Amino acid sequence: RTDQYGGSIENRARLLLEVTQAAIEVWGAKRVAVRLSPHGIANDSGEPDPMPLYTHVVKALDKLGLAYLHFIEPRSSGAGRADVHWENVPSAMVLFRPLYGGVLMTAGGFTGETANAAIAEGHADIIAFGRIFISNPDLPRRLQHDYPITPYNRATFYGGEEKGYTDYPVYDALTPA
């Protein structure tokens, strides 16, 4: 693009920042949050080096006093693409925490142990769980008691039927394995 929304980092960040500011004007900053996927890939999109663009965006969002800023970690391929490899790619929360003084949430491949470590180390304030919550309706209890995690079935994510959404049982610690 060569218009006001393309080309330079400032221009490519413009739409996000304008929409965020408009939402703040309607609902107030403490009721607006933004989710970023610096290493996200959808179709052929994505940044070969996300640091310059996302550094600019995070610094700009930090000034707005948002409810929270939510990152998707690079180890999480939302599309389940086998060709996406994130070895040796630093964590989004580790990269951007120093730039953002507000509440920081992150998601993507966490276990109970790694979630607690991320919070204890000050990298994030909140850890979100998505896919494994689908297959573990009692996920907080499982994490708290170190109960086994039921693997999710990606093939059922977008099927529109109850299979994969309402048929996962809660963990019964009294039932022998």
mmCIF file of C-alpha atoms in Angstrom:
data_model
loop_
_atom_site.group_PDB
_atom_site.id
_atom_site.type_symbol
_atom_site.label_atom_id
_atom_site.label_comp_id
_atom_site.label_asym_id
_atom_site.label_seq_id
_atom_site.Cartn_x
_atom_site.Cartn_y
_atom_site.Cartn_z
ATOM 1 C CA ARG A 1 0.000 0.000 0.000
ATOM 2 C CA THR A 2 1.111 3.505 -0.686
ATOM 3 C CA ASP A 3 -1.645 5.424 1.095
ATOM 4 C CA GLN A 4 -1.694 6.733 4.670
ATOM 5 C CA TYR A 5 -2.055 3.156 5.989
ATOM 6 C CA GLY A 6 0.851 1.548 4.136
ATOM 7 C CA GLY A 7 4.576 1.748 3.765
ATOM 8 C CA SER A 8 6.235 3.142 6.881
ATOM 9 C CA ILE A 9 5.910 1.593 10.323
ATOM 10 C CA GLU A 10 3.956 4.623 11.507
ATOM 11 C CA ASN A 11 1.497 4.285 8.638
ATOM 12 C CA ARG A 12 1.096 0.518 9.090
ATOM 13 C CA ALA A 13 0.322 1.059 12.788
ATOM 14 C CA ARG A 14 -2.085 3.911 12.062
ATOM 15 C CA LEU A 15 -5.324 1.920 11.650
ATOM 16 C CA LEU A 16 -4.844 -0.015 14.899
ATOM 17 C CA LEU A 17 -4.057 3.151 16.829
ATOM 18 C CA GLU A 18 -6.936 5.137 15.298
ATOM 19 C CA VAL A 19 -9.468 2.373 16.001
ATOM 20 C CA THR A 20 -8.142 1.907 19.542
ATOM 21 C CA GLN A 21 -8.386 5.648 20.206
ATOM 22 C CA ALA A 22 -11.946 5.718 18.837
ATOM 23 C CA ALA A 23 -12.925 2.832 21.132
ATOM 24 C CA ILE A 24 -11.383 4.652 24.102
ATOM 25 C CA GLU A 25 -13.403 7.767 23.279
ATOM 26 C CA VAL A 26 -16.601 5.701 23.431
ATOM 27 C CA TRP A 27 -15.935 3.309 26.337
ATOM 28 C CA GLY A 28 -12.924 4.698 28.199
ATOM 29 C CA ALA A 29 -9.410 3.264 28.277
ATOM 30 C CA LYS A 30 -10.076 0.905 31.196
ATOM 31 C CA ARG A 31 -12.705 -0.893 29.098
ATOM 32 C CA VAL A 32 -10.566 -1.310 25.980
ATOM 33 C CA ALA A 33 -7.837 -3.891 25.369
ATOM 34 C CA VAL A 34 -5.753 -4.918 22.377
ATOM 35 C CA ARG A 35 -4.518 -8.344 21.324
ATOM 36 C CA LEU A 36 -1.326 -8.625 19.266
ATOM 37 C CA SER A 37 0.276 -11.579 17.502
ATOM 38 C CA PRO A 38 3.763 -10.342 16.563
ATOM 39 C CA HIS A 39 4.727 -13.702 15.100
ATOM 40 C CA GLY A 40 1.270 -14.528 13.763
ATOM 41 C CA ILE A 41 0.822 -15.967 10.314
ATOM 42 C CA ALA A 42 -2.475 -15.969 8.448
ATOM 43 C CA ASN A 43 -2.373 -16.962 4.809
ATOM 44 C CA ASP A 44 0.743 -15.173 3.550
ATOM 45 C CA SER A 45 0.764 -12.350 6.087
ATOM 46 C CA GLY A 46 3.319 -11.829 8.808
ATOM 47 C CA GLU A 47 6.391 -9.749 9.489
ATOM 48 C CA PRO A 48 9.816 -11.204 8.673
ATOM 49 C CA ASP A 49 11.160 -9.094 11.579
ATOM 50 C CA PRO A 50 8.268 -8.051 13.818
ATOM 51 C CA MET A 51 10.365 -6.074 16.311
ATOM 52 C CA PRO A 52 10.381 -2.631 14.626
ATOM 53 C CA LEU A 53 6.638 -2.560 13.927
ATOM 54 C CA TYR A 54 5.550 -4.056 17.232
ATOM 55 C CA THR A 55 7.994 -1.968 19.261
ATOM 56 C CA HIS A 56 6.364 1.129 17.771
ATOM 57 C CA VAL A 57 2.853 -0.232 18.398
ATOM 58 C CA VAL A 58 3.516 -1.320 21.994
ATOM 59 C CA LYS A 59 5.103 2.014 22.909
ATOM 60 C CA ALA A 60 2.117 3.862 21.425
ATOM 61 C CA LEU A 61 -0.401 1.614 23.207
ATOM 62 C CA ASP A 62 1.453 2.036 26.508
ATOM 63 C CA LYS A 63 0.533 5.734 26.481
ATOM 64 C CA LEU A 64 -3.207 4.987 26.216
ATOM 65 C CA GLY A 65 -3.829 3.374 29.632
ATOM 66 C CA LEU A 66 -5.615 0.309 28.245
ATOM 67 C CA ALA A 67 -7.318 -2.295 30.430
ATOM 68 C CA TYR A 68 -4.643 -4.726 29.241
ATOM 69 C CA LEU A 69 -2.442 -5.678 26.319
ATOM 70 C CA HIS A 70 -2.720 -9.316 25.204
ATOM 71 C CA PHE A 71 0.039 -11.130 23.309
ATOM 72 C CA ILE A 72 -0.037 -14.432 21.483
ATOM 73 C CA GLU A 73 3.261 -16.219 21.966
ATOM 74 C CA PRO A 74 5.329 -17.325 18.961
ATOM 75 C CA ARG A 75 5.221 -20.971 20.002
ATOM 76 C CA SER A 76 1.518 -21.027 19.186
ATOM 77 C CA SER A 77 0.477 -21.524 15.568
ATOM 78 C CA GLY A 78 -3.215 -20.709 15.511
ATOM 79 C CA ALA A 79 -3.704 -22.432 12.192
ATOM 80 C CA GLY A 80 -1.804 -25.530 13.292
ATOM 81 C CA ARG A 81 0.592 -25.121 10.372
ATOM 82 C CA ALA A 82 3.344 -27.703 10.362
ATOM 83 C CA ASP A 83 5.656 -25.387 8.388
ATOM 84 C CA VAL A 84 5.779 -22.819 11.195
ATOM 85 C CA HIS A 85 8.776 -23.292 13.480
ATOM 86 C CA TRP A 86 9.486 -20.980 16.385
ATOM 87 C CA GLU A 87 12.686 -22.458 17.787
ATOM 88 C CA ASN A 88 15.011 -19.725 19.045
ATOM 89 C CA VAL A 89 12.302 -17.061 18.718
ATOM 90 C CA PRO A 90 12.081 -15.064 21.950
ATOM 91 C CA SER A 91 8.835 -14.901 23.850
ATOM 92 C CA ALA A 92 6.598 -11.947 23.004
ATOM 93 C CA MET A 93 5.988 -11.243 26.687
ATOM 94 C CA VAL A 94 9.722 -11.182 27.411
ATOM 95 C CA LEU A 95 10.448 -8.924 24.429
ATOM 96 C CA PHE A 96 7.665 -6.426 25.024
ATOM 97 C CA ARG A 97 7.188 -6.384 28.832
ATOM 98 C CA PRO A 98 9.912 -3.734 29.243
ATOM 99 C CA LEU A 99 8.014 -1.482 26.807
ATOM 100 C CA TYR A 100 4.590 -1.811 28.390
ATOM 101 C CA GLY A 101 3.842 -0.625 31.904
ATOM 102 C CA GLY A 102 0.205 -1.713 32.068
ATOM 103 C CA VAL A 103 -1.433 -5.083 32.605
ATOM 104 C CA LEU A 104 0.030 -7.630 30.206
ATOM 105 C CA MET A 105 -1.747 -10.860 29.295
ATOM 106 C CA THR A 106 -0.231 -13.583 27.159
ATOM 107 C CA ALA A 107 -1.363 -16.908 25.733
ATOM 108 C CA GLY A 108 0.044 -19.744 23.716
ATOM 109 C CA GLY A 109 1.165 -23.170 24.789
ATOM 110 C CA PHE A 110 1.407 -22.620 28.532
ATOM 111 C CA THR A 111 1.192 -25.328 31.158
ATOM 112 C CA GLY A 112 0.296 -24.609 34.761
ATOM 113 C CA GLU A 113 3.978 -24.636 35.639
ATOM 114 C CA THR A 114 5.112 -22.334 32.829
ATOM 115 C CA ALA A 115 2.191 -19.969 33.470
ATOM 116 C CA ASN A 116 3.113 -19.634 37.137
ATOM 117 C CA ALA A 117 6.774 -19.112 36.223
ATOM 118 C CA ALA A 118 5.932 -16.360 33.715
ATOM 119 C CA ILE A 119 3.958 -14.478 36.353
ATOM 120 C CA ALA A 120 6.541 -15.064 39.098
ATOM 121 C CA GLU A 121 9.307 -13.761 36.823
ATOM 122 C CA GLY A 122 7.301 -10.602 36.075
ATOM 123 C CA HIS A 123 6.952 -11.313 32.357
ATOM 124 C CA ALA A 124 3.142 -11.219 32.451
ATOM 125 C CA ASP A 125 0.320 -10.354 34.821
ATOM 126 C CA ILE A 126 -2.232 -12.776 33.377
ATOM 127 C CA ILE A 127 -1.894 -16.019 31.417
ATOM 128 C CA ALA A 128 -4.780 -16.935 29.134
ATOM 129 C CA PHE A 129 -5.641 -20.453 28.050
ATOM 130 C CA GLY A 130 -7.656 -21.156 24.918
ATOM 131 C CA ARG A 131 -7.463 -24.482 23.151
ATOM 132 C CA ILE A 132 -6.831 -26.621 26.216
ATOM 133 C CA PHE A 133 -9.828 -25.019 27.935
ATOM 134 C CA ILE A 134 -12.039 -26.527 25.222
ATOM 135 C CA SER A 135 -10.986 -30.065 26.127
ATOM 136 C CA ASN A 136 -10.728 -29.379 29.860
ATOM 137 C CA PRO A 137 -13.873 -27.602 31.070
ATOM 138 C CA ASP A 138 -12.473 -27.772 34.606
ATOM 139 C CA LEU A 139 -9.033 -26.441 33.629
ATOM 140 C CA PRO A 140 -8.474 -24.220 36.705
ATOM 141 C CA ARG A 141 -9.065 -27.220 38.999
ATOM 142 C CA ARG A 142 -6.806 -29.442 36.887
ATOM 143 C CA LEU A 143 -4.001 -26.897 37.028
ATOM 144 C CA GLN A 144 -4.452 -26.289 40.744
ATOM 145 C CA HIS A 145 -4.293 -30.003 41.604
ATOM 146 C CA ASP A 146 -1.914 -31.085 38.838
ATOM 147 C CA TYR A 147 -4.531 -33.374 37.306
ATOM 148 C CA PRO A 148 -3.864 -34.659 33.776
ATOM 149 C CA ILE A 149 -4.781 -32.459 30.817
ATOM 150 C CA THR A 150 -7.031 -33.949 28.137
ATOM 151 C CA PRO A 151 -5.630 -33.221 24.656
ATOM 152 C CA TYR A 152 -7.864 -31.185 22.368
ATOM 153 C CA ASN A 153 -9.014 -32.352 18.948
ATOM 154 C CA ARG A 154 -8.313 -29.552 16.450
ATOM 155 C CA ALA A 155 -10.476 -31.266 13.811
ATOM 156 C CA THR A 156 -13.564 -30.426 15.903
ATOM 157 C CA PHE A 157 -12.798 -26.721 16.439
ATOM 158 C CA TYR A 158 -14.891 -25.348 13.597
ATOM 159 C CA GLY A 159 -17.403 -28.098 12.960
ATOM 160 C CA GLY A 160 -20.506 -26.525 14.465
ATOM 161 C CA GLU A 161 -21.537 -29.717 16.247
ATOM 162 C CA GLU A 162 -21.431 -30.654 19.919
ATOM 163 C CA LYS A 163 -18.506 -33.065 19.367
ATOM 164 C CA GLY A 164 -15.410 -31.418 20.686
ATOM 165 C CA TYR A 165 -17.280 -28.729 22.608
ATOM 166 C CA THR A 166 -19.731 -30.305 25.020
ATOM 167 C CA ASP A 167 -18.518 -33.890 25.218
ATOM 168 C CA TYR A 168 -15.298 -33.444 27.207
ATOM 169 C CA PRO A 169 -15.775 -34.671 30.784
ATOM 170 C CA VAL A 170 -14.494 -33.034 33.943
ATOM 171 C CA TYR A 171 -11.679 -34.897 35.680
ATOM 172 C CA ASP A 172 -12.780 -37.283 38.417
ATOM 173 C CA ALA A 173 -9.886 -37.830 40.827
ATOM 174 C CA LEU A 174 -11.754 -40.704 42.481
ATOM 175 C CA THR A 175 -12.084 -42.781 39.322
ATOM 176 C CA PRO A 176 -9.134 -45.143 38.780
ATOM 177 C CA ALA A 177 -7.171 -44.427 35.610
#
